[in-house]
Amino acid sequence: MSASASFRDPLRVVAIADADSFVKWSASLLDTVPGIRRHLLIVRTPLTVSPSQQRAALAGTSFADGGVTRIGFDELDGWLGGHSPDVVVLAGRGPFVRLVARRIDRLRRRPVVVSGLPGMSIPAQRGALEYRRESDLLVLHSHREERAFAELGRRIGVVMPTALATLPFARPDSAGIARADGSTHAGSAGHRTASGAVGHGSTRAFSARAVALAERPAPRVLGTDLVFAAQALVPAERHDRAALAQVLRQAAEADPTRRVVVKLRSRPGEAETHLERDAYADLLGARPANLVFSHQPMATALESAEGLVTVSSTAIVEAIARDIPVIALDMFGVSKPLLNTVFVGSGLLGGAEEVIGRRFRHPHPQWLRDNYFHRAAESTWWEQVEQLVVLRREGGLRARPVPVGRGGALHAAWHRASVLGAEDRTLVGRVALGIGSPLVRGIVALRQARGRAAEDTWADAGTDYTLEPTPHRDPIRR
């Protein structure tokens, strides 16, 4: 008998999130699970989605019609205690996850705690695992990620259960293209894009039971937009972002009859998951008429896309799932800091000339199954969650409480104030920030120096994990 058969009532599952990408991921993830009572809590922090960002993040999910509560952090105890969820999905950056996990530790009836990352997570980063180590289950999205986080865990001594899920944005039915009968549409190994470029093997060539995106209808009607998925973190330097902006200008000027659409995540005054410097809206102040900005959901932008361009955005997976050809930009190189080593061997890497010429491509078939397009039957994360619920109810699943950090109450106050920003109105929080912030900057600088002096895993292209602090300037405090 399956675990689900032992539940008399639907499981109560709540996702707790703040930033845009985590709101989108957690809502889409829960939407893949039938027969549950789902809810989404959006906690107020400096990263919290605006109403317009929320609408974009939830578009196409059941949460677009309700089941969402915006809440203050100090209201969490009452909400969770009153609703007694069976499962909590923690969806936020690492410090947010740990802060909410401390609140879960205070609950009389402890739920199963699940956490995850909202997109491609190669390389596996130490902080991503450390901050989520108190979860009962870590959701990952590819076999490659499973291997990377397992090796990272071995290197740092963290043993944590993981489970495989298909990225919600990589499901054919999320793009409205799944075949109801499950039949196969065989495509040639080099089908052409609207601009005449030959792809590196159509994803339509797989059997319907082979990988998660394989069920295909007849070829889609090709759009004409070059959609660029902007990212806050990469490239990091202003001169590189300016060079990329110039490539987009040149692509627009090369064919004034077709649009270049810069897909942005935020409007002025809105926050994103990661801190953006040198925004494309500023770098492209003077631009051709056919170079436009879009704040629509990515799924909407892709409806009129001829192809997608990005450095390393998860939007590339969303495009592949829709059979839209792509270019993963390598004009700044291929490295872990650029977050694009995942594309080595994919056949998707290309430079400025390919973008200007709109020479998009499809991924190599052998790359797909290891990278986000595994067999649908291998996505067993929810079955594992159900088993954990049974164990917890039977008293067989031990709690993973967040340990008291070094510095005790002062450290806890600094952590809370750092995550909540202006939402933390405590005196001890202000004091802790004043004392703790310089100390933390010094500790991070020391760790980075040690990494440069010893093993620098960020520079090691032969592995899929990193041990040193991220090189990106990406504070949670804004």
PDB file of N, CA and C in Angstrom, residues 208-246:
ATOM      1  N   ALA A 208       8.116   8.904 -25.780  1.00  0.00           N
ATOM      2  CA  ALA A 208       7.238   9.598 -24.837  1.00  0.00           C
ATOM      3  C   ALA A 208       7.489   9.160 -23.410  1.00  0.00           C
ATOM      4  N   ARG A 209       8.091   7.992 -23.213  1.00  0.00           N
ATOM      5  CA  ARG A 209       8.355   7.526 -21.852  1.00  0.00           C
ATOM      6  C   ARG A 209       9.791   7.792 -21.432  1.00  0.00           C
ATOM      7  N   ALA A 210      10.573   8.487 -22.251  1.00  0.00           N
ATOM      8  CA  ALA A 210      12.000   8.601 -21.979  1.00  0.00           C
ATOM      9  C   ALA A 210      12.326   9.726 -21.020  1.00  0.00           C
ATOM     10  N   VAL A 211      11.920  10.942 -21.335  1.00  0.00           N
ATOM     11  CA  VAL A 211      12.275  12.078 -20.497  1.00  0.00           C
ATOM     12  C   VAL A 211      11.059  12.949 -20.275  1.00  0.00           C
ATOM     13  N   ALA A 212      11.179  13.842 -19.305  1.00  0.00           N
ATOM     14  CA  ALA A 212      10.008  14.578 -18.848  1.00  0.00           C
ATOM     15  C   ALA A 212       9.418  15.495 -19.898  1.00  0.00           C
ATOM     16  N   LEU A 213      10.211  15.951 -20.897  1.00  0.00           N
ATOM     17  CA  LEU A 213       9.644  16.873 -21.872  1.00  0.00           C
ATOM     18  C   LEU A 213       9.305  16.205 -23.192  1.00  0.00           C
ATOM     19  N   ALA A 214       9.354  14.877 -23.254  1.00  0.00           N
ATOM     20  CA  ALA A 214       9.391  14.237 -24.557  1.00  0.00           C
ATOM     21  C   ALA A 214       8.065  14.218 -25.303  1.00  0.00           C
ATOM     22  N   GLU A 215       6.947  14.362 -24.637  1.00  0.00           N
ATOM     23  CA  GLU A 215       5.665  14.266 -25.325  1.00  0.00           C
ATOM     24  C   GLU A 215       5.426  15.527 -26.133  1.00  0.00           C
ATOM     25  N   ARG A 216       5.364  15.391 -27.429  1.00  0.00           N
ATOM     26  CA  ARG A 216       5.346  16.552 -28.303  1.00  0.00           C
ATOM     27  C   ARG A 216       4.176  16.506 -29.285  1.00  0.00           C
ATOM     28  N   PRO A 217       3.529  17.606 -29.518  1.00  0.00           N
ATOM     29  CA  PRO A 217       2.572  17.689 -30.609  1.00  0.00           C
ATOM     30  C   PRO A 217       3.316  18.011 -31.894  1.00  0.00           C
ATOM     31  N   ALA A 218       2.580  18.356 -32.935  1.00  0.00           N
ATOM     32  CA  ALA A 218       3.230  18.811 -34.151  1.00  0.00           C
ATOM     33  C   ALA A 218       4.068  20.042 -33.844  1.00  0.00           C
ATOM     34  N   PRO A 219       5.094  20.338 -34.679  1.00  0.00           N
ATOM     35  CA  PRO A 219       5.953  21.487 -34.395  1.00  0.00           C
ATOM     36  C   PRO A 219       5.147  22.759 -34.161  1.00  0.00           C
ATOM     37  N   ARG A 220       5.598  23.550 -33.188  1.00  0.00           N
ATOM     38  CA  ARG A 220       4.874  24.761 -32.817  1.00  0.00           C
ATOM     39  C   ARG A 220       5.009  25.821 -33.901  1.00  0.00           C
ATOM     40  N   VAL A 221       4.107  26.764 -33.895  1.00  0.00           N
ATOM     41  CA  VAL A 221       4.209  27.918 -34.780  1.00  0.00           C
ATOM     42  C   VAL A 221       5.327  28.803 -34.246  1.00  0.00           C
ATOM     43  N   LEU A 222       6.343  29.047 -35.063  1.00  0.00           N
ATOM     44  CA  LEU A 222       7.502  29.783 -34.598  1.00  0.00           C
ATOM     45  C   LEU A 222       7.182  31.264 -34.429  1.00  0.00           C
ATOM     46  N   GLY A 223       7.692  31.829 -33.325  1.00  0.00           N
ATOM     47  CA  GLY A 223       7.571  33.257 -33.119  1.00  0.00           C
ATOM     48  C   GLY A 223       8.698  33.995 -33.815  1.00  0.00           C
ATOM     49  N   THR A 224       8.804  35.273 -33.532  1.00  0.00           N
ATOM     50  CA  THR A 224       9.831  36.094 -34.187  1.00  0.00           C
ATOM     51  C   THR A 224      10.685  36.873 -33.193  1.00  0.00           C
ATOM     52  N   ASP A 225      10.371  36.819 -31.888  1.00  0.00           N
ATOM     53  CA  ASP A 225      11.110  37.597 -30.892  1.00  0.00           C
ATOM     54  C   ASP A 225      12.392  36.888 -30.466  1.00  0.00           C
ATOM     55  N   LEU A 226      13.449  37.664 -30.335  1.00  0.00           N
ATOM     56  CA  LEU A 226      14.630  37.219 -29.606  1.00  0.00           C
ATOM     57  C   LEU A 226      14.422  37.655 -28.166  1.00  0.00           C
ATOM     58  N   VAL A 227      14.223  36.706 -27.269  1.00  0.00           N
ATOM     59  CA  VAL A 227      13.962  37.015 -25.867  1.00  0.00           C
ATOM     60  C   VAL A 227      15.256  36.850 -25.076  1.00  0.00           C
ATOM     61  N   PHE A 228      15.660  37.907 -24.397  1.00  0.00           N
ATOM     62  CA  PHE A 228      16.856  37.864 -23.552  1.00  0.00           C
ATOM     63  C   PHE A 228      16.428  37.814 -22.097  1.00  0.00           C
ATOM     64  N   ALA A 229      16.829  36.753 -21.378  1.00  0.00           N
ATOM     65  CA  ALA A 229      16.517  36.600 -19.959  1.00  0.00           C
ATOM     66  C   ALA A 229      17.628  37.252 -19.149  1.00  0.00           C
ATOM     67  N   ALA A 230      17.337  38.436 -18.617  1.00  0.00           N
ATOM     68  CA  ALA A 230      18.330  39.179 -17.842  1.00  0.00           C
ATOM     69  C   ALA A 230      18.537  38.527 -16.484  1.00  0.00           C
ATOM     70  N   GLN A 231      19.747  38.654 -15.950  1.00  0.00           N
ATOM     71  CA  GLN A 231      20.083  38.134 -14.625  1.00  0.00           C
ATOM     72  C   GLN A 231      20.771  39.210 -13.807  1.00  0.00           C
ATOM     73  N   ALA A 232      20.516  39.191 -12.508  1.00  0.00           N
ATOM     74  CA  ALA A 232      21.116  40.185 -11.625  1.00  0.00           C
ATOM     75  C   ALA A 232      22.586  39.896 -11.358  1.00  0.00           C
ATOM     76  N   LEU A 233      22.956  38.622 -11.232  1.00  0.00           N
ATOM     77  CA  LEU A 233      24.303  38.262 -10.778  1.00  0.00           C
ATOM     78  C   LEU A 233      25.334  38.206 -11.894  1.00  0.00           C
ATOM     79  N   VAL A 234      24.933  37.769 -13.080  1.00  0.00           N
ATOM     80  CA  VAL A 234      25.915  37.559 -14.148  1.00  0.00           C
ATOM     81  C   VAL A 234      25.436  38.196 -15.451  1.00  0.00           C
ATOM     82  N   PRO A 235      26.407  38.776 -16.210  1.00  0.00           N
ATOM     83  CA  PRO A 235      27.773  39.049 -15.793  1.00  0.00           C
ATOM     84  C   PRO A 235      27.805  40.097 -14.685  1.00  0.00           C
ATOM     85  N   ALA A 236      28.842  40.086 -13.874  1.00  0.00           N
ATOM     86  CA  ALA A 236      28.869  40.930 -12.680  1.00  0.00           C
ATOM     87  C   ALA A 236      29.417  42.327 -12.931  1.00  0.00           C
ATOM     88  N   GLU A 237      30.371  42.440 -13.842  1.00  0.00           N
ATOM     89  CA  GLU A 237      31.051  43.723 -14.037  1.00  0.00           C
ATOM     90  C   GLU A 237      30.280  44.631 -14.987  1.00  0.00           C
ATOM     91  N   ARG A 238      30.341  45.933 -14.711  1.00  0.00           N
ATOM     92  CA  ARG A 238      29.590  46.897 -15.516  1.00  0.00           C
ATOM     93  C   ARG A 238      30.009  46.842 -16.991  1.00  0.00           C
ATOM     94  N   HIS A 239      31.315  46.746 -17.250  1.00  0.00           N
ATOM     95  CA  HIS A 239      31.746  46.764 -18.654  1.00  0.00           C
ATOM     96  C   HIS A 239      31.239  45.542 -19.405  1.00  0.00           C
ATOM     97  N   ASP A 240      31.106  44.393 -18.720  1.00  0.00           N
ATOM     98  CA  ASP A 240      30.557  43.209 -19.375  1.00  0.00           C
ATOM     99  C   ASP A 240      29.064  43.362 -19.641  1.00  0.00           C
ATOM    100  N   ARG A 241      28.356  43.945 -18.695  1.00  0.00           N
ATOM    101  CA  ARG A 241      26.920  44.153 -18.904  1.00  0.00           C
ATOM    102  C   ARG A 241      26.689  45.167 -20.023  1.00  0.00           C
ATOM    103  N   ALA A 242      27.554  46.182 -20.102  1.00  0.00           N
ATOM    104  CA  ALA A 242      27.442  47.157 -21.192  1.00  0.00           C
ATOM    105  C   ALA A 242      27.731  46.503 -22.536  1.00  0.00           C
ATOM    106  N   ALA A 243      28.711  45.593 -22.565  1.00  0.00           N
ATOM    107  CA  ALA A 243      29.021  44.886 -23.811  1.00  0.00           C
ATOM    108  C   ALA A 243      27.853  44.003 -24.240  1.00  0.00           C
ATOM    109  N   LEU A 244      27.210  43.363 -23.287  1.00  0.00           N
ATOM    110  CA  LEU A 244      26.059  42.528 -23.607  1.00  0.00           C
ATOM    111  C   LEU A 244      24.905  43.395 -24.119  1.00  0.00           C
ATOM    112  N   ALA A 245      24.703  44.538 -23.496  1.00  0.00           N
ATOM    113  CA  ALA A 245      23.668  45.461 -23.960  1.00  0.00           C
ATOM    114  C   ALA A 245      23.929  45.875 -25.409  1.00  0.00           C
ATOM    115  N   GLN A 246      25.189  46.084 -25.739  1.00  0.00           N
ATOM    116  CA  GLN A 246      25.533  46.478 -27.106  1.00  0.00           C
ATOM    117  C   GLN A 246      25.235  45.353 -28.094  1.00  0.00           C
TER     118      GLN A 246
END
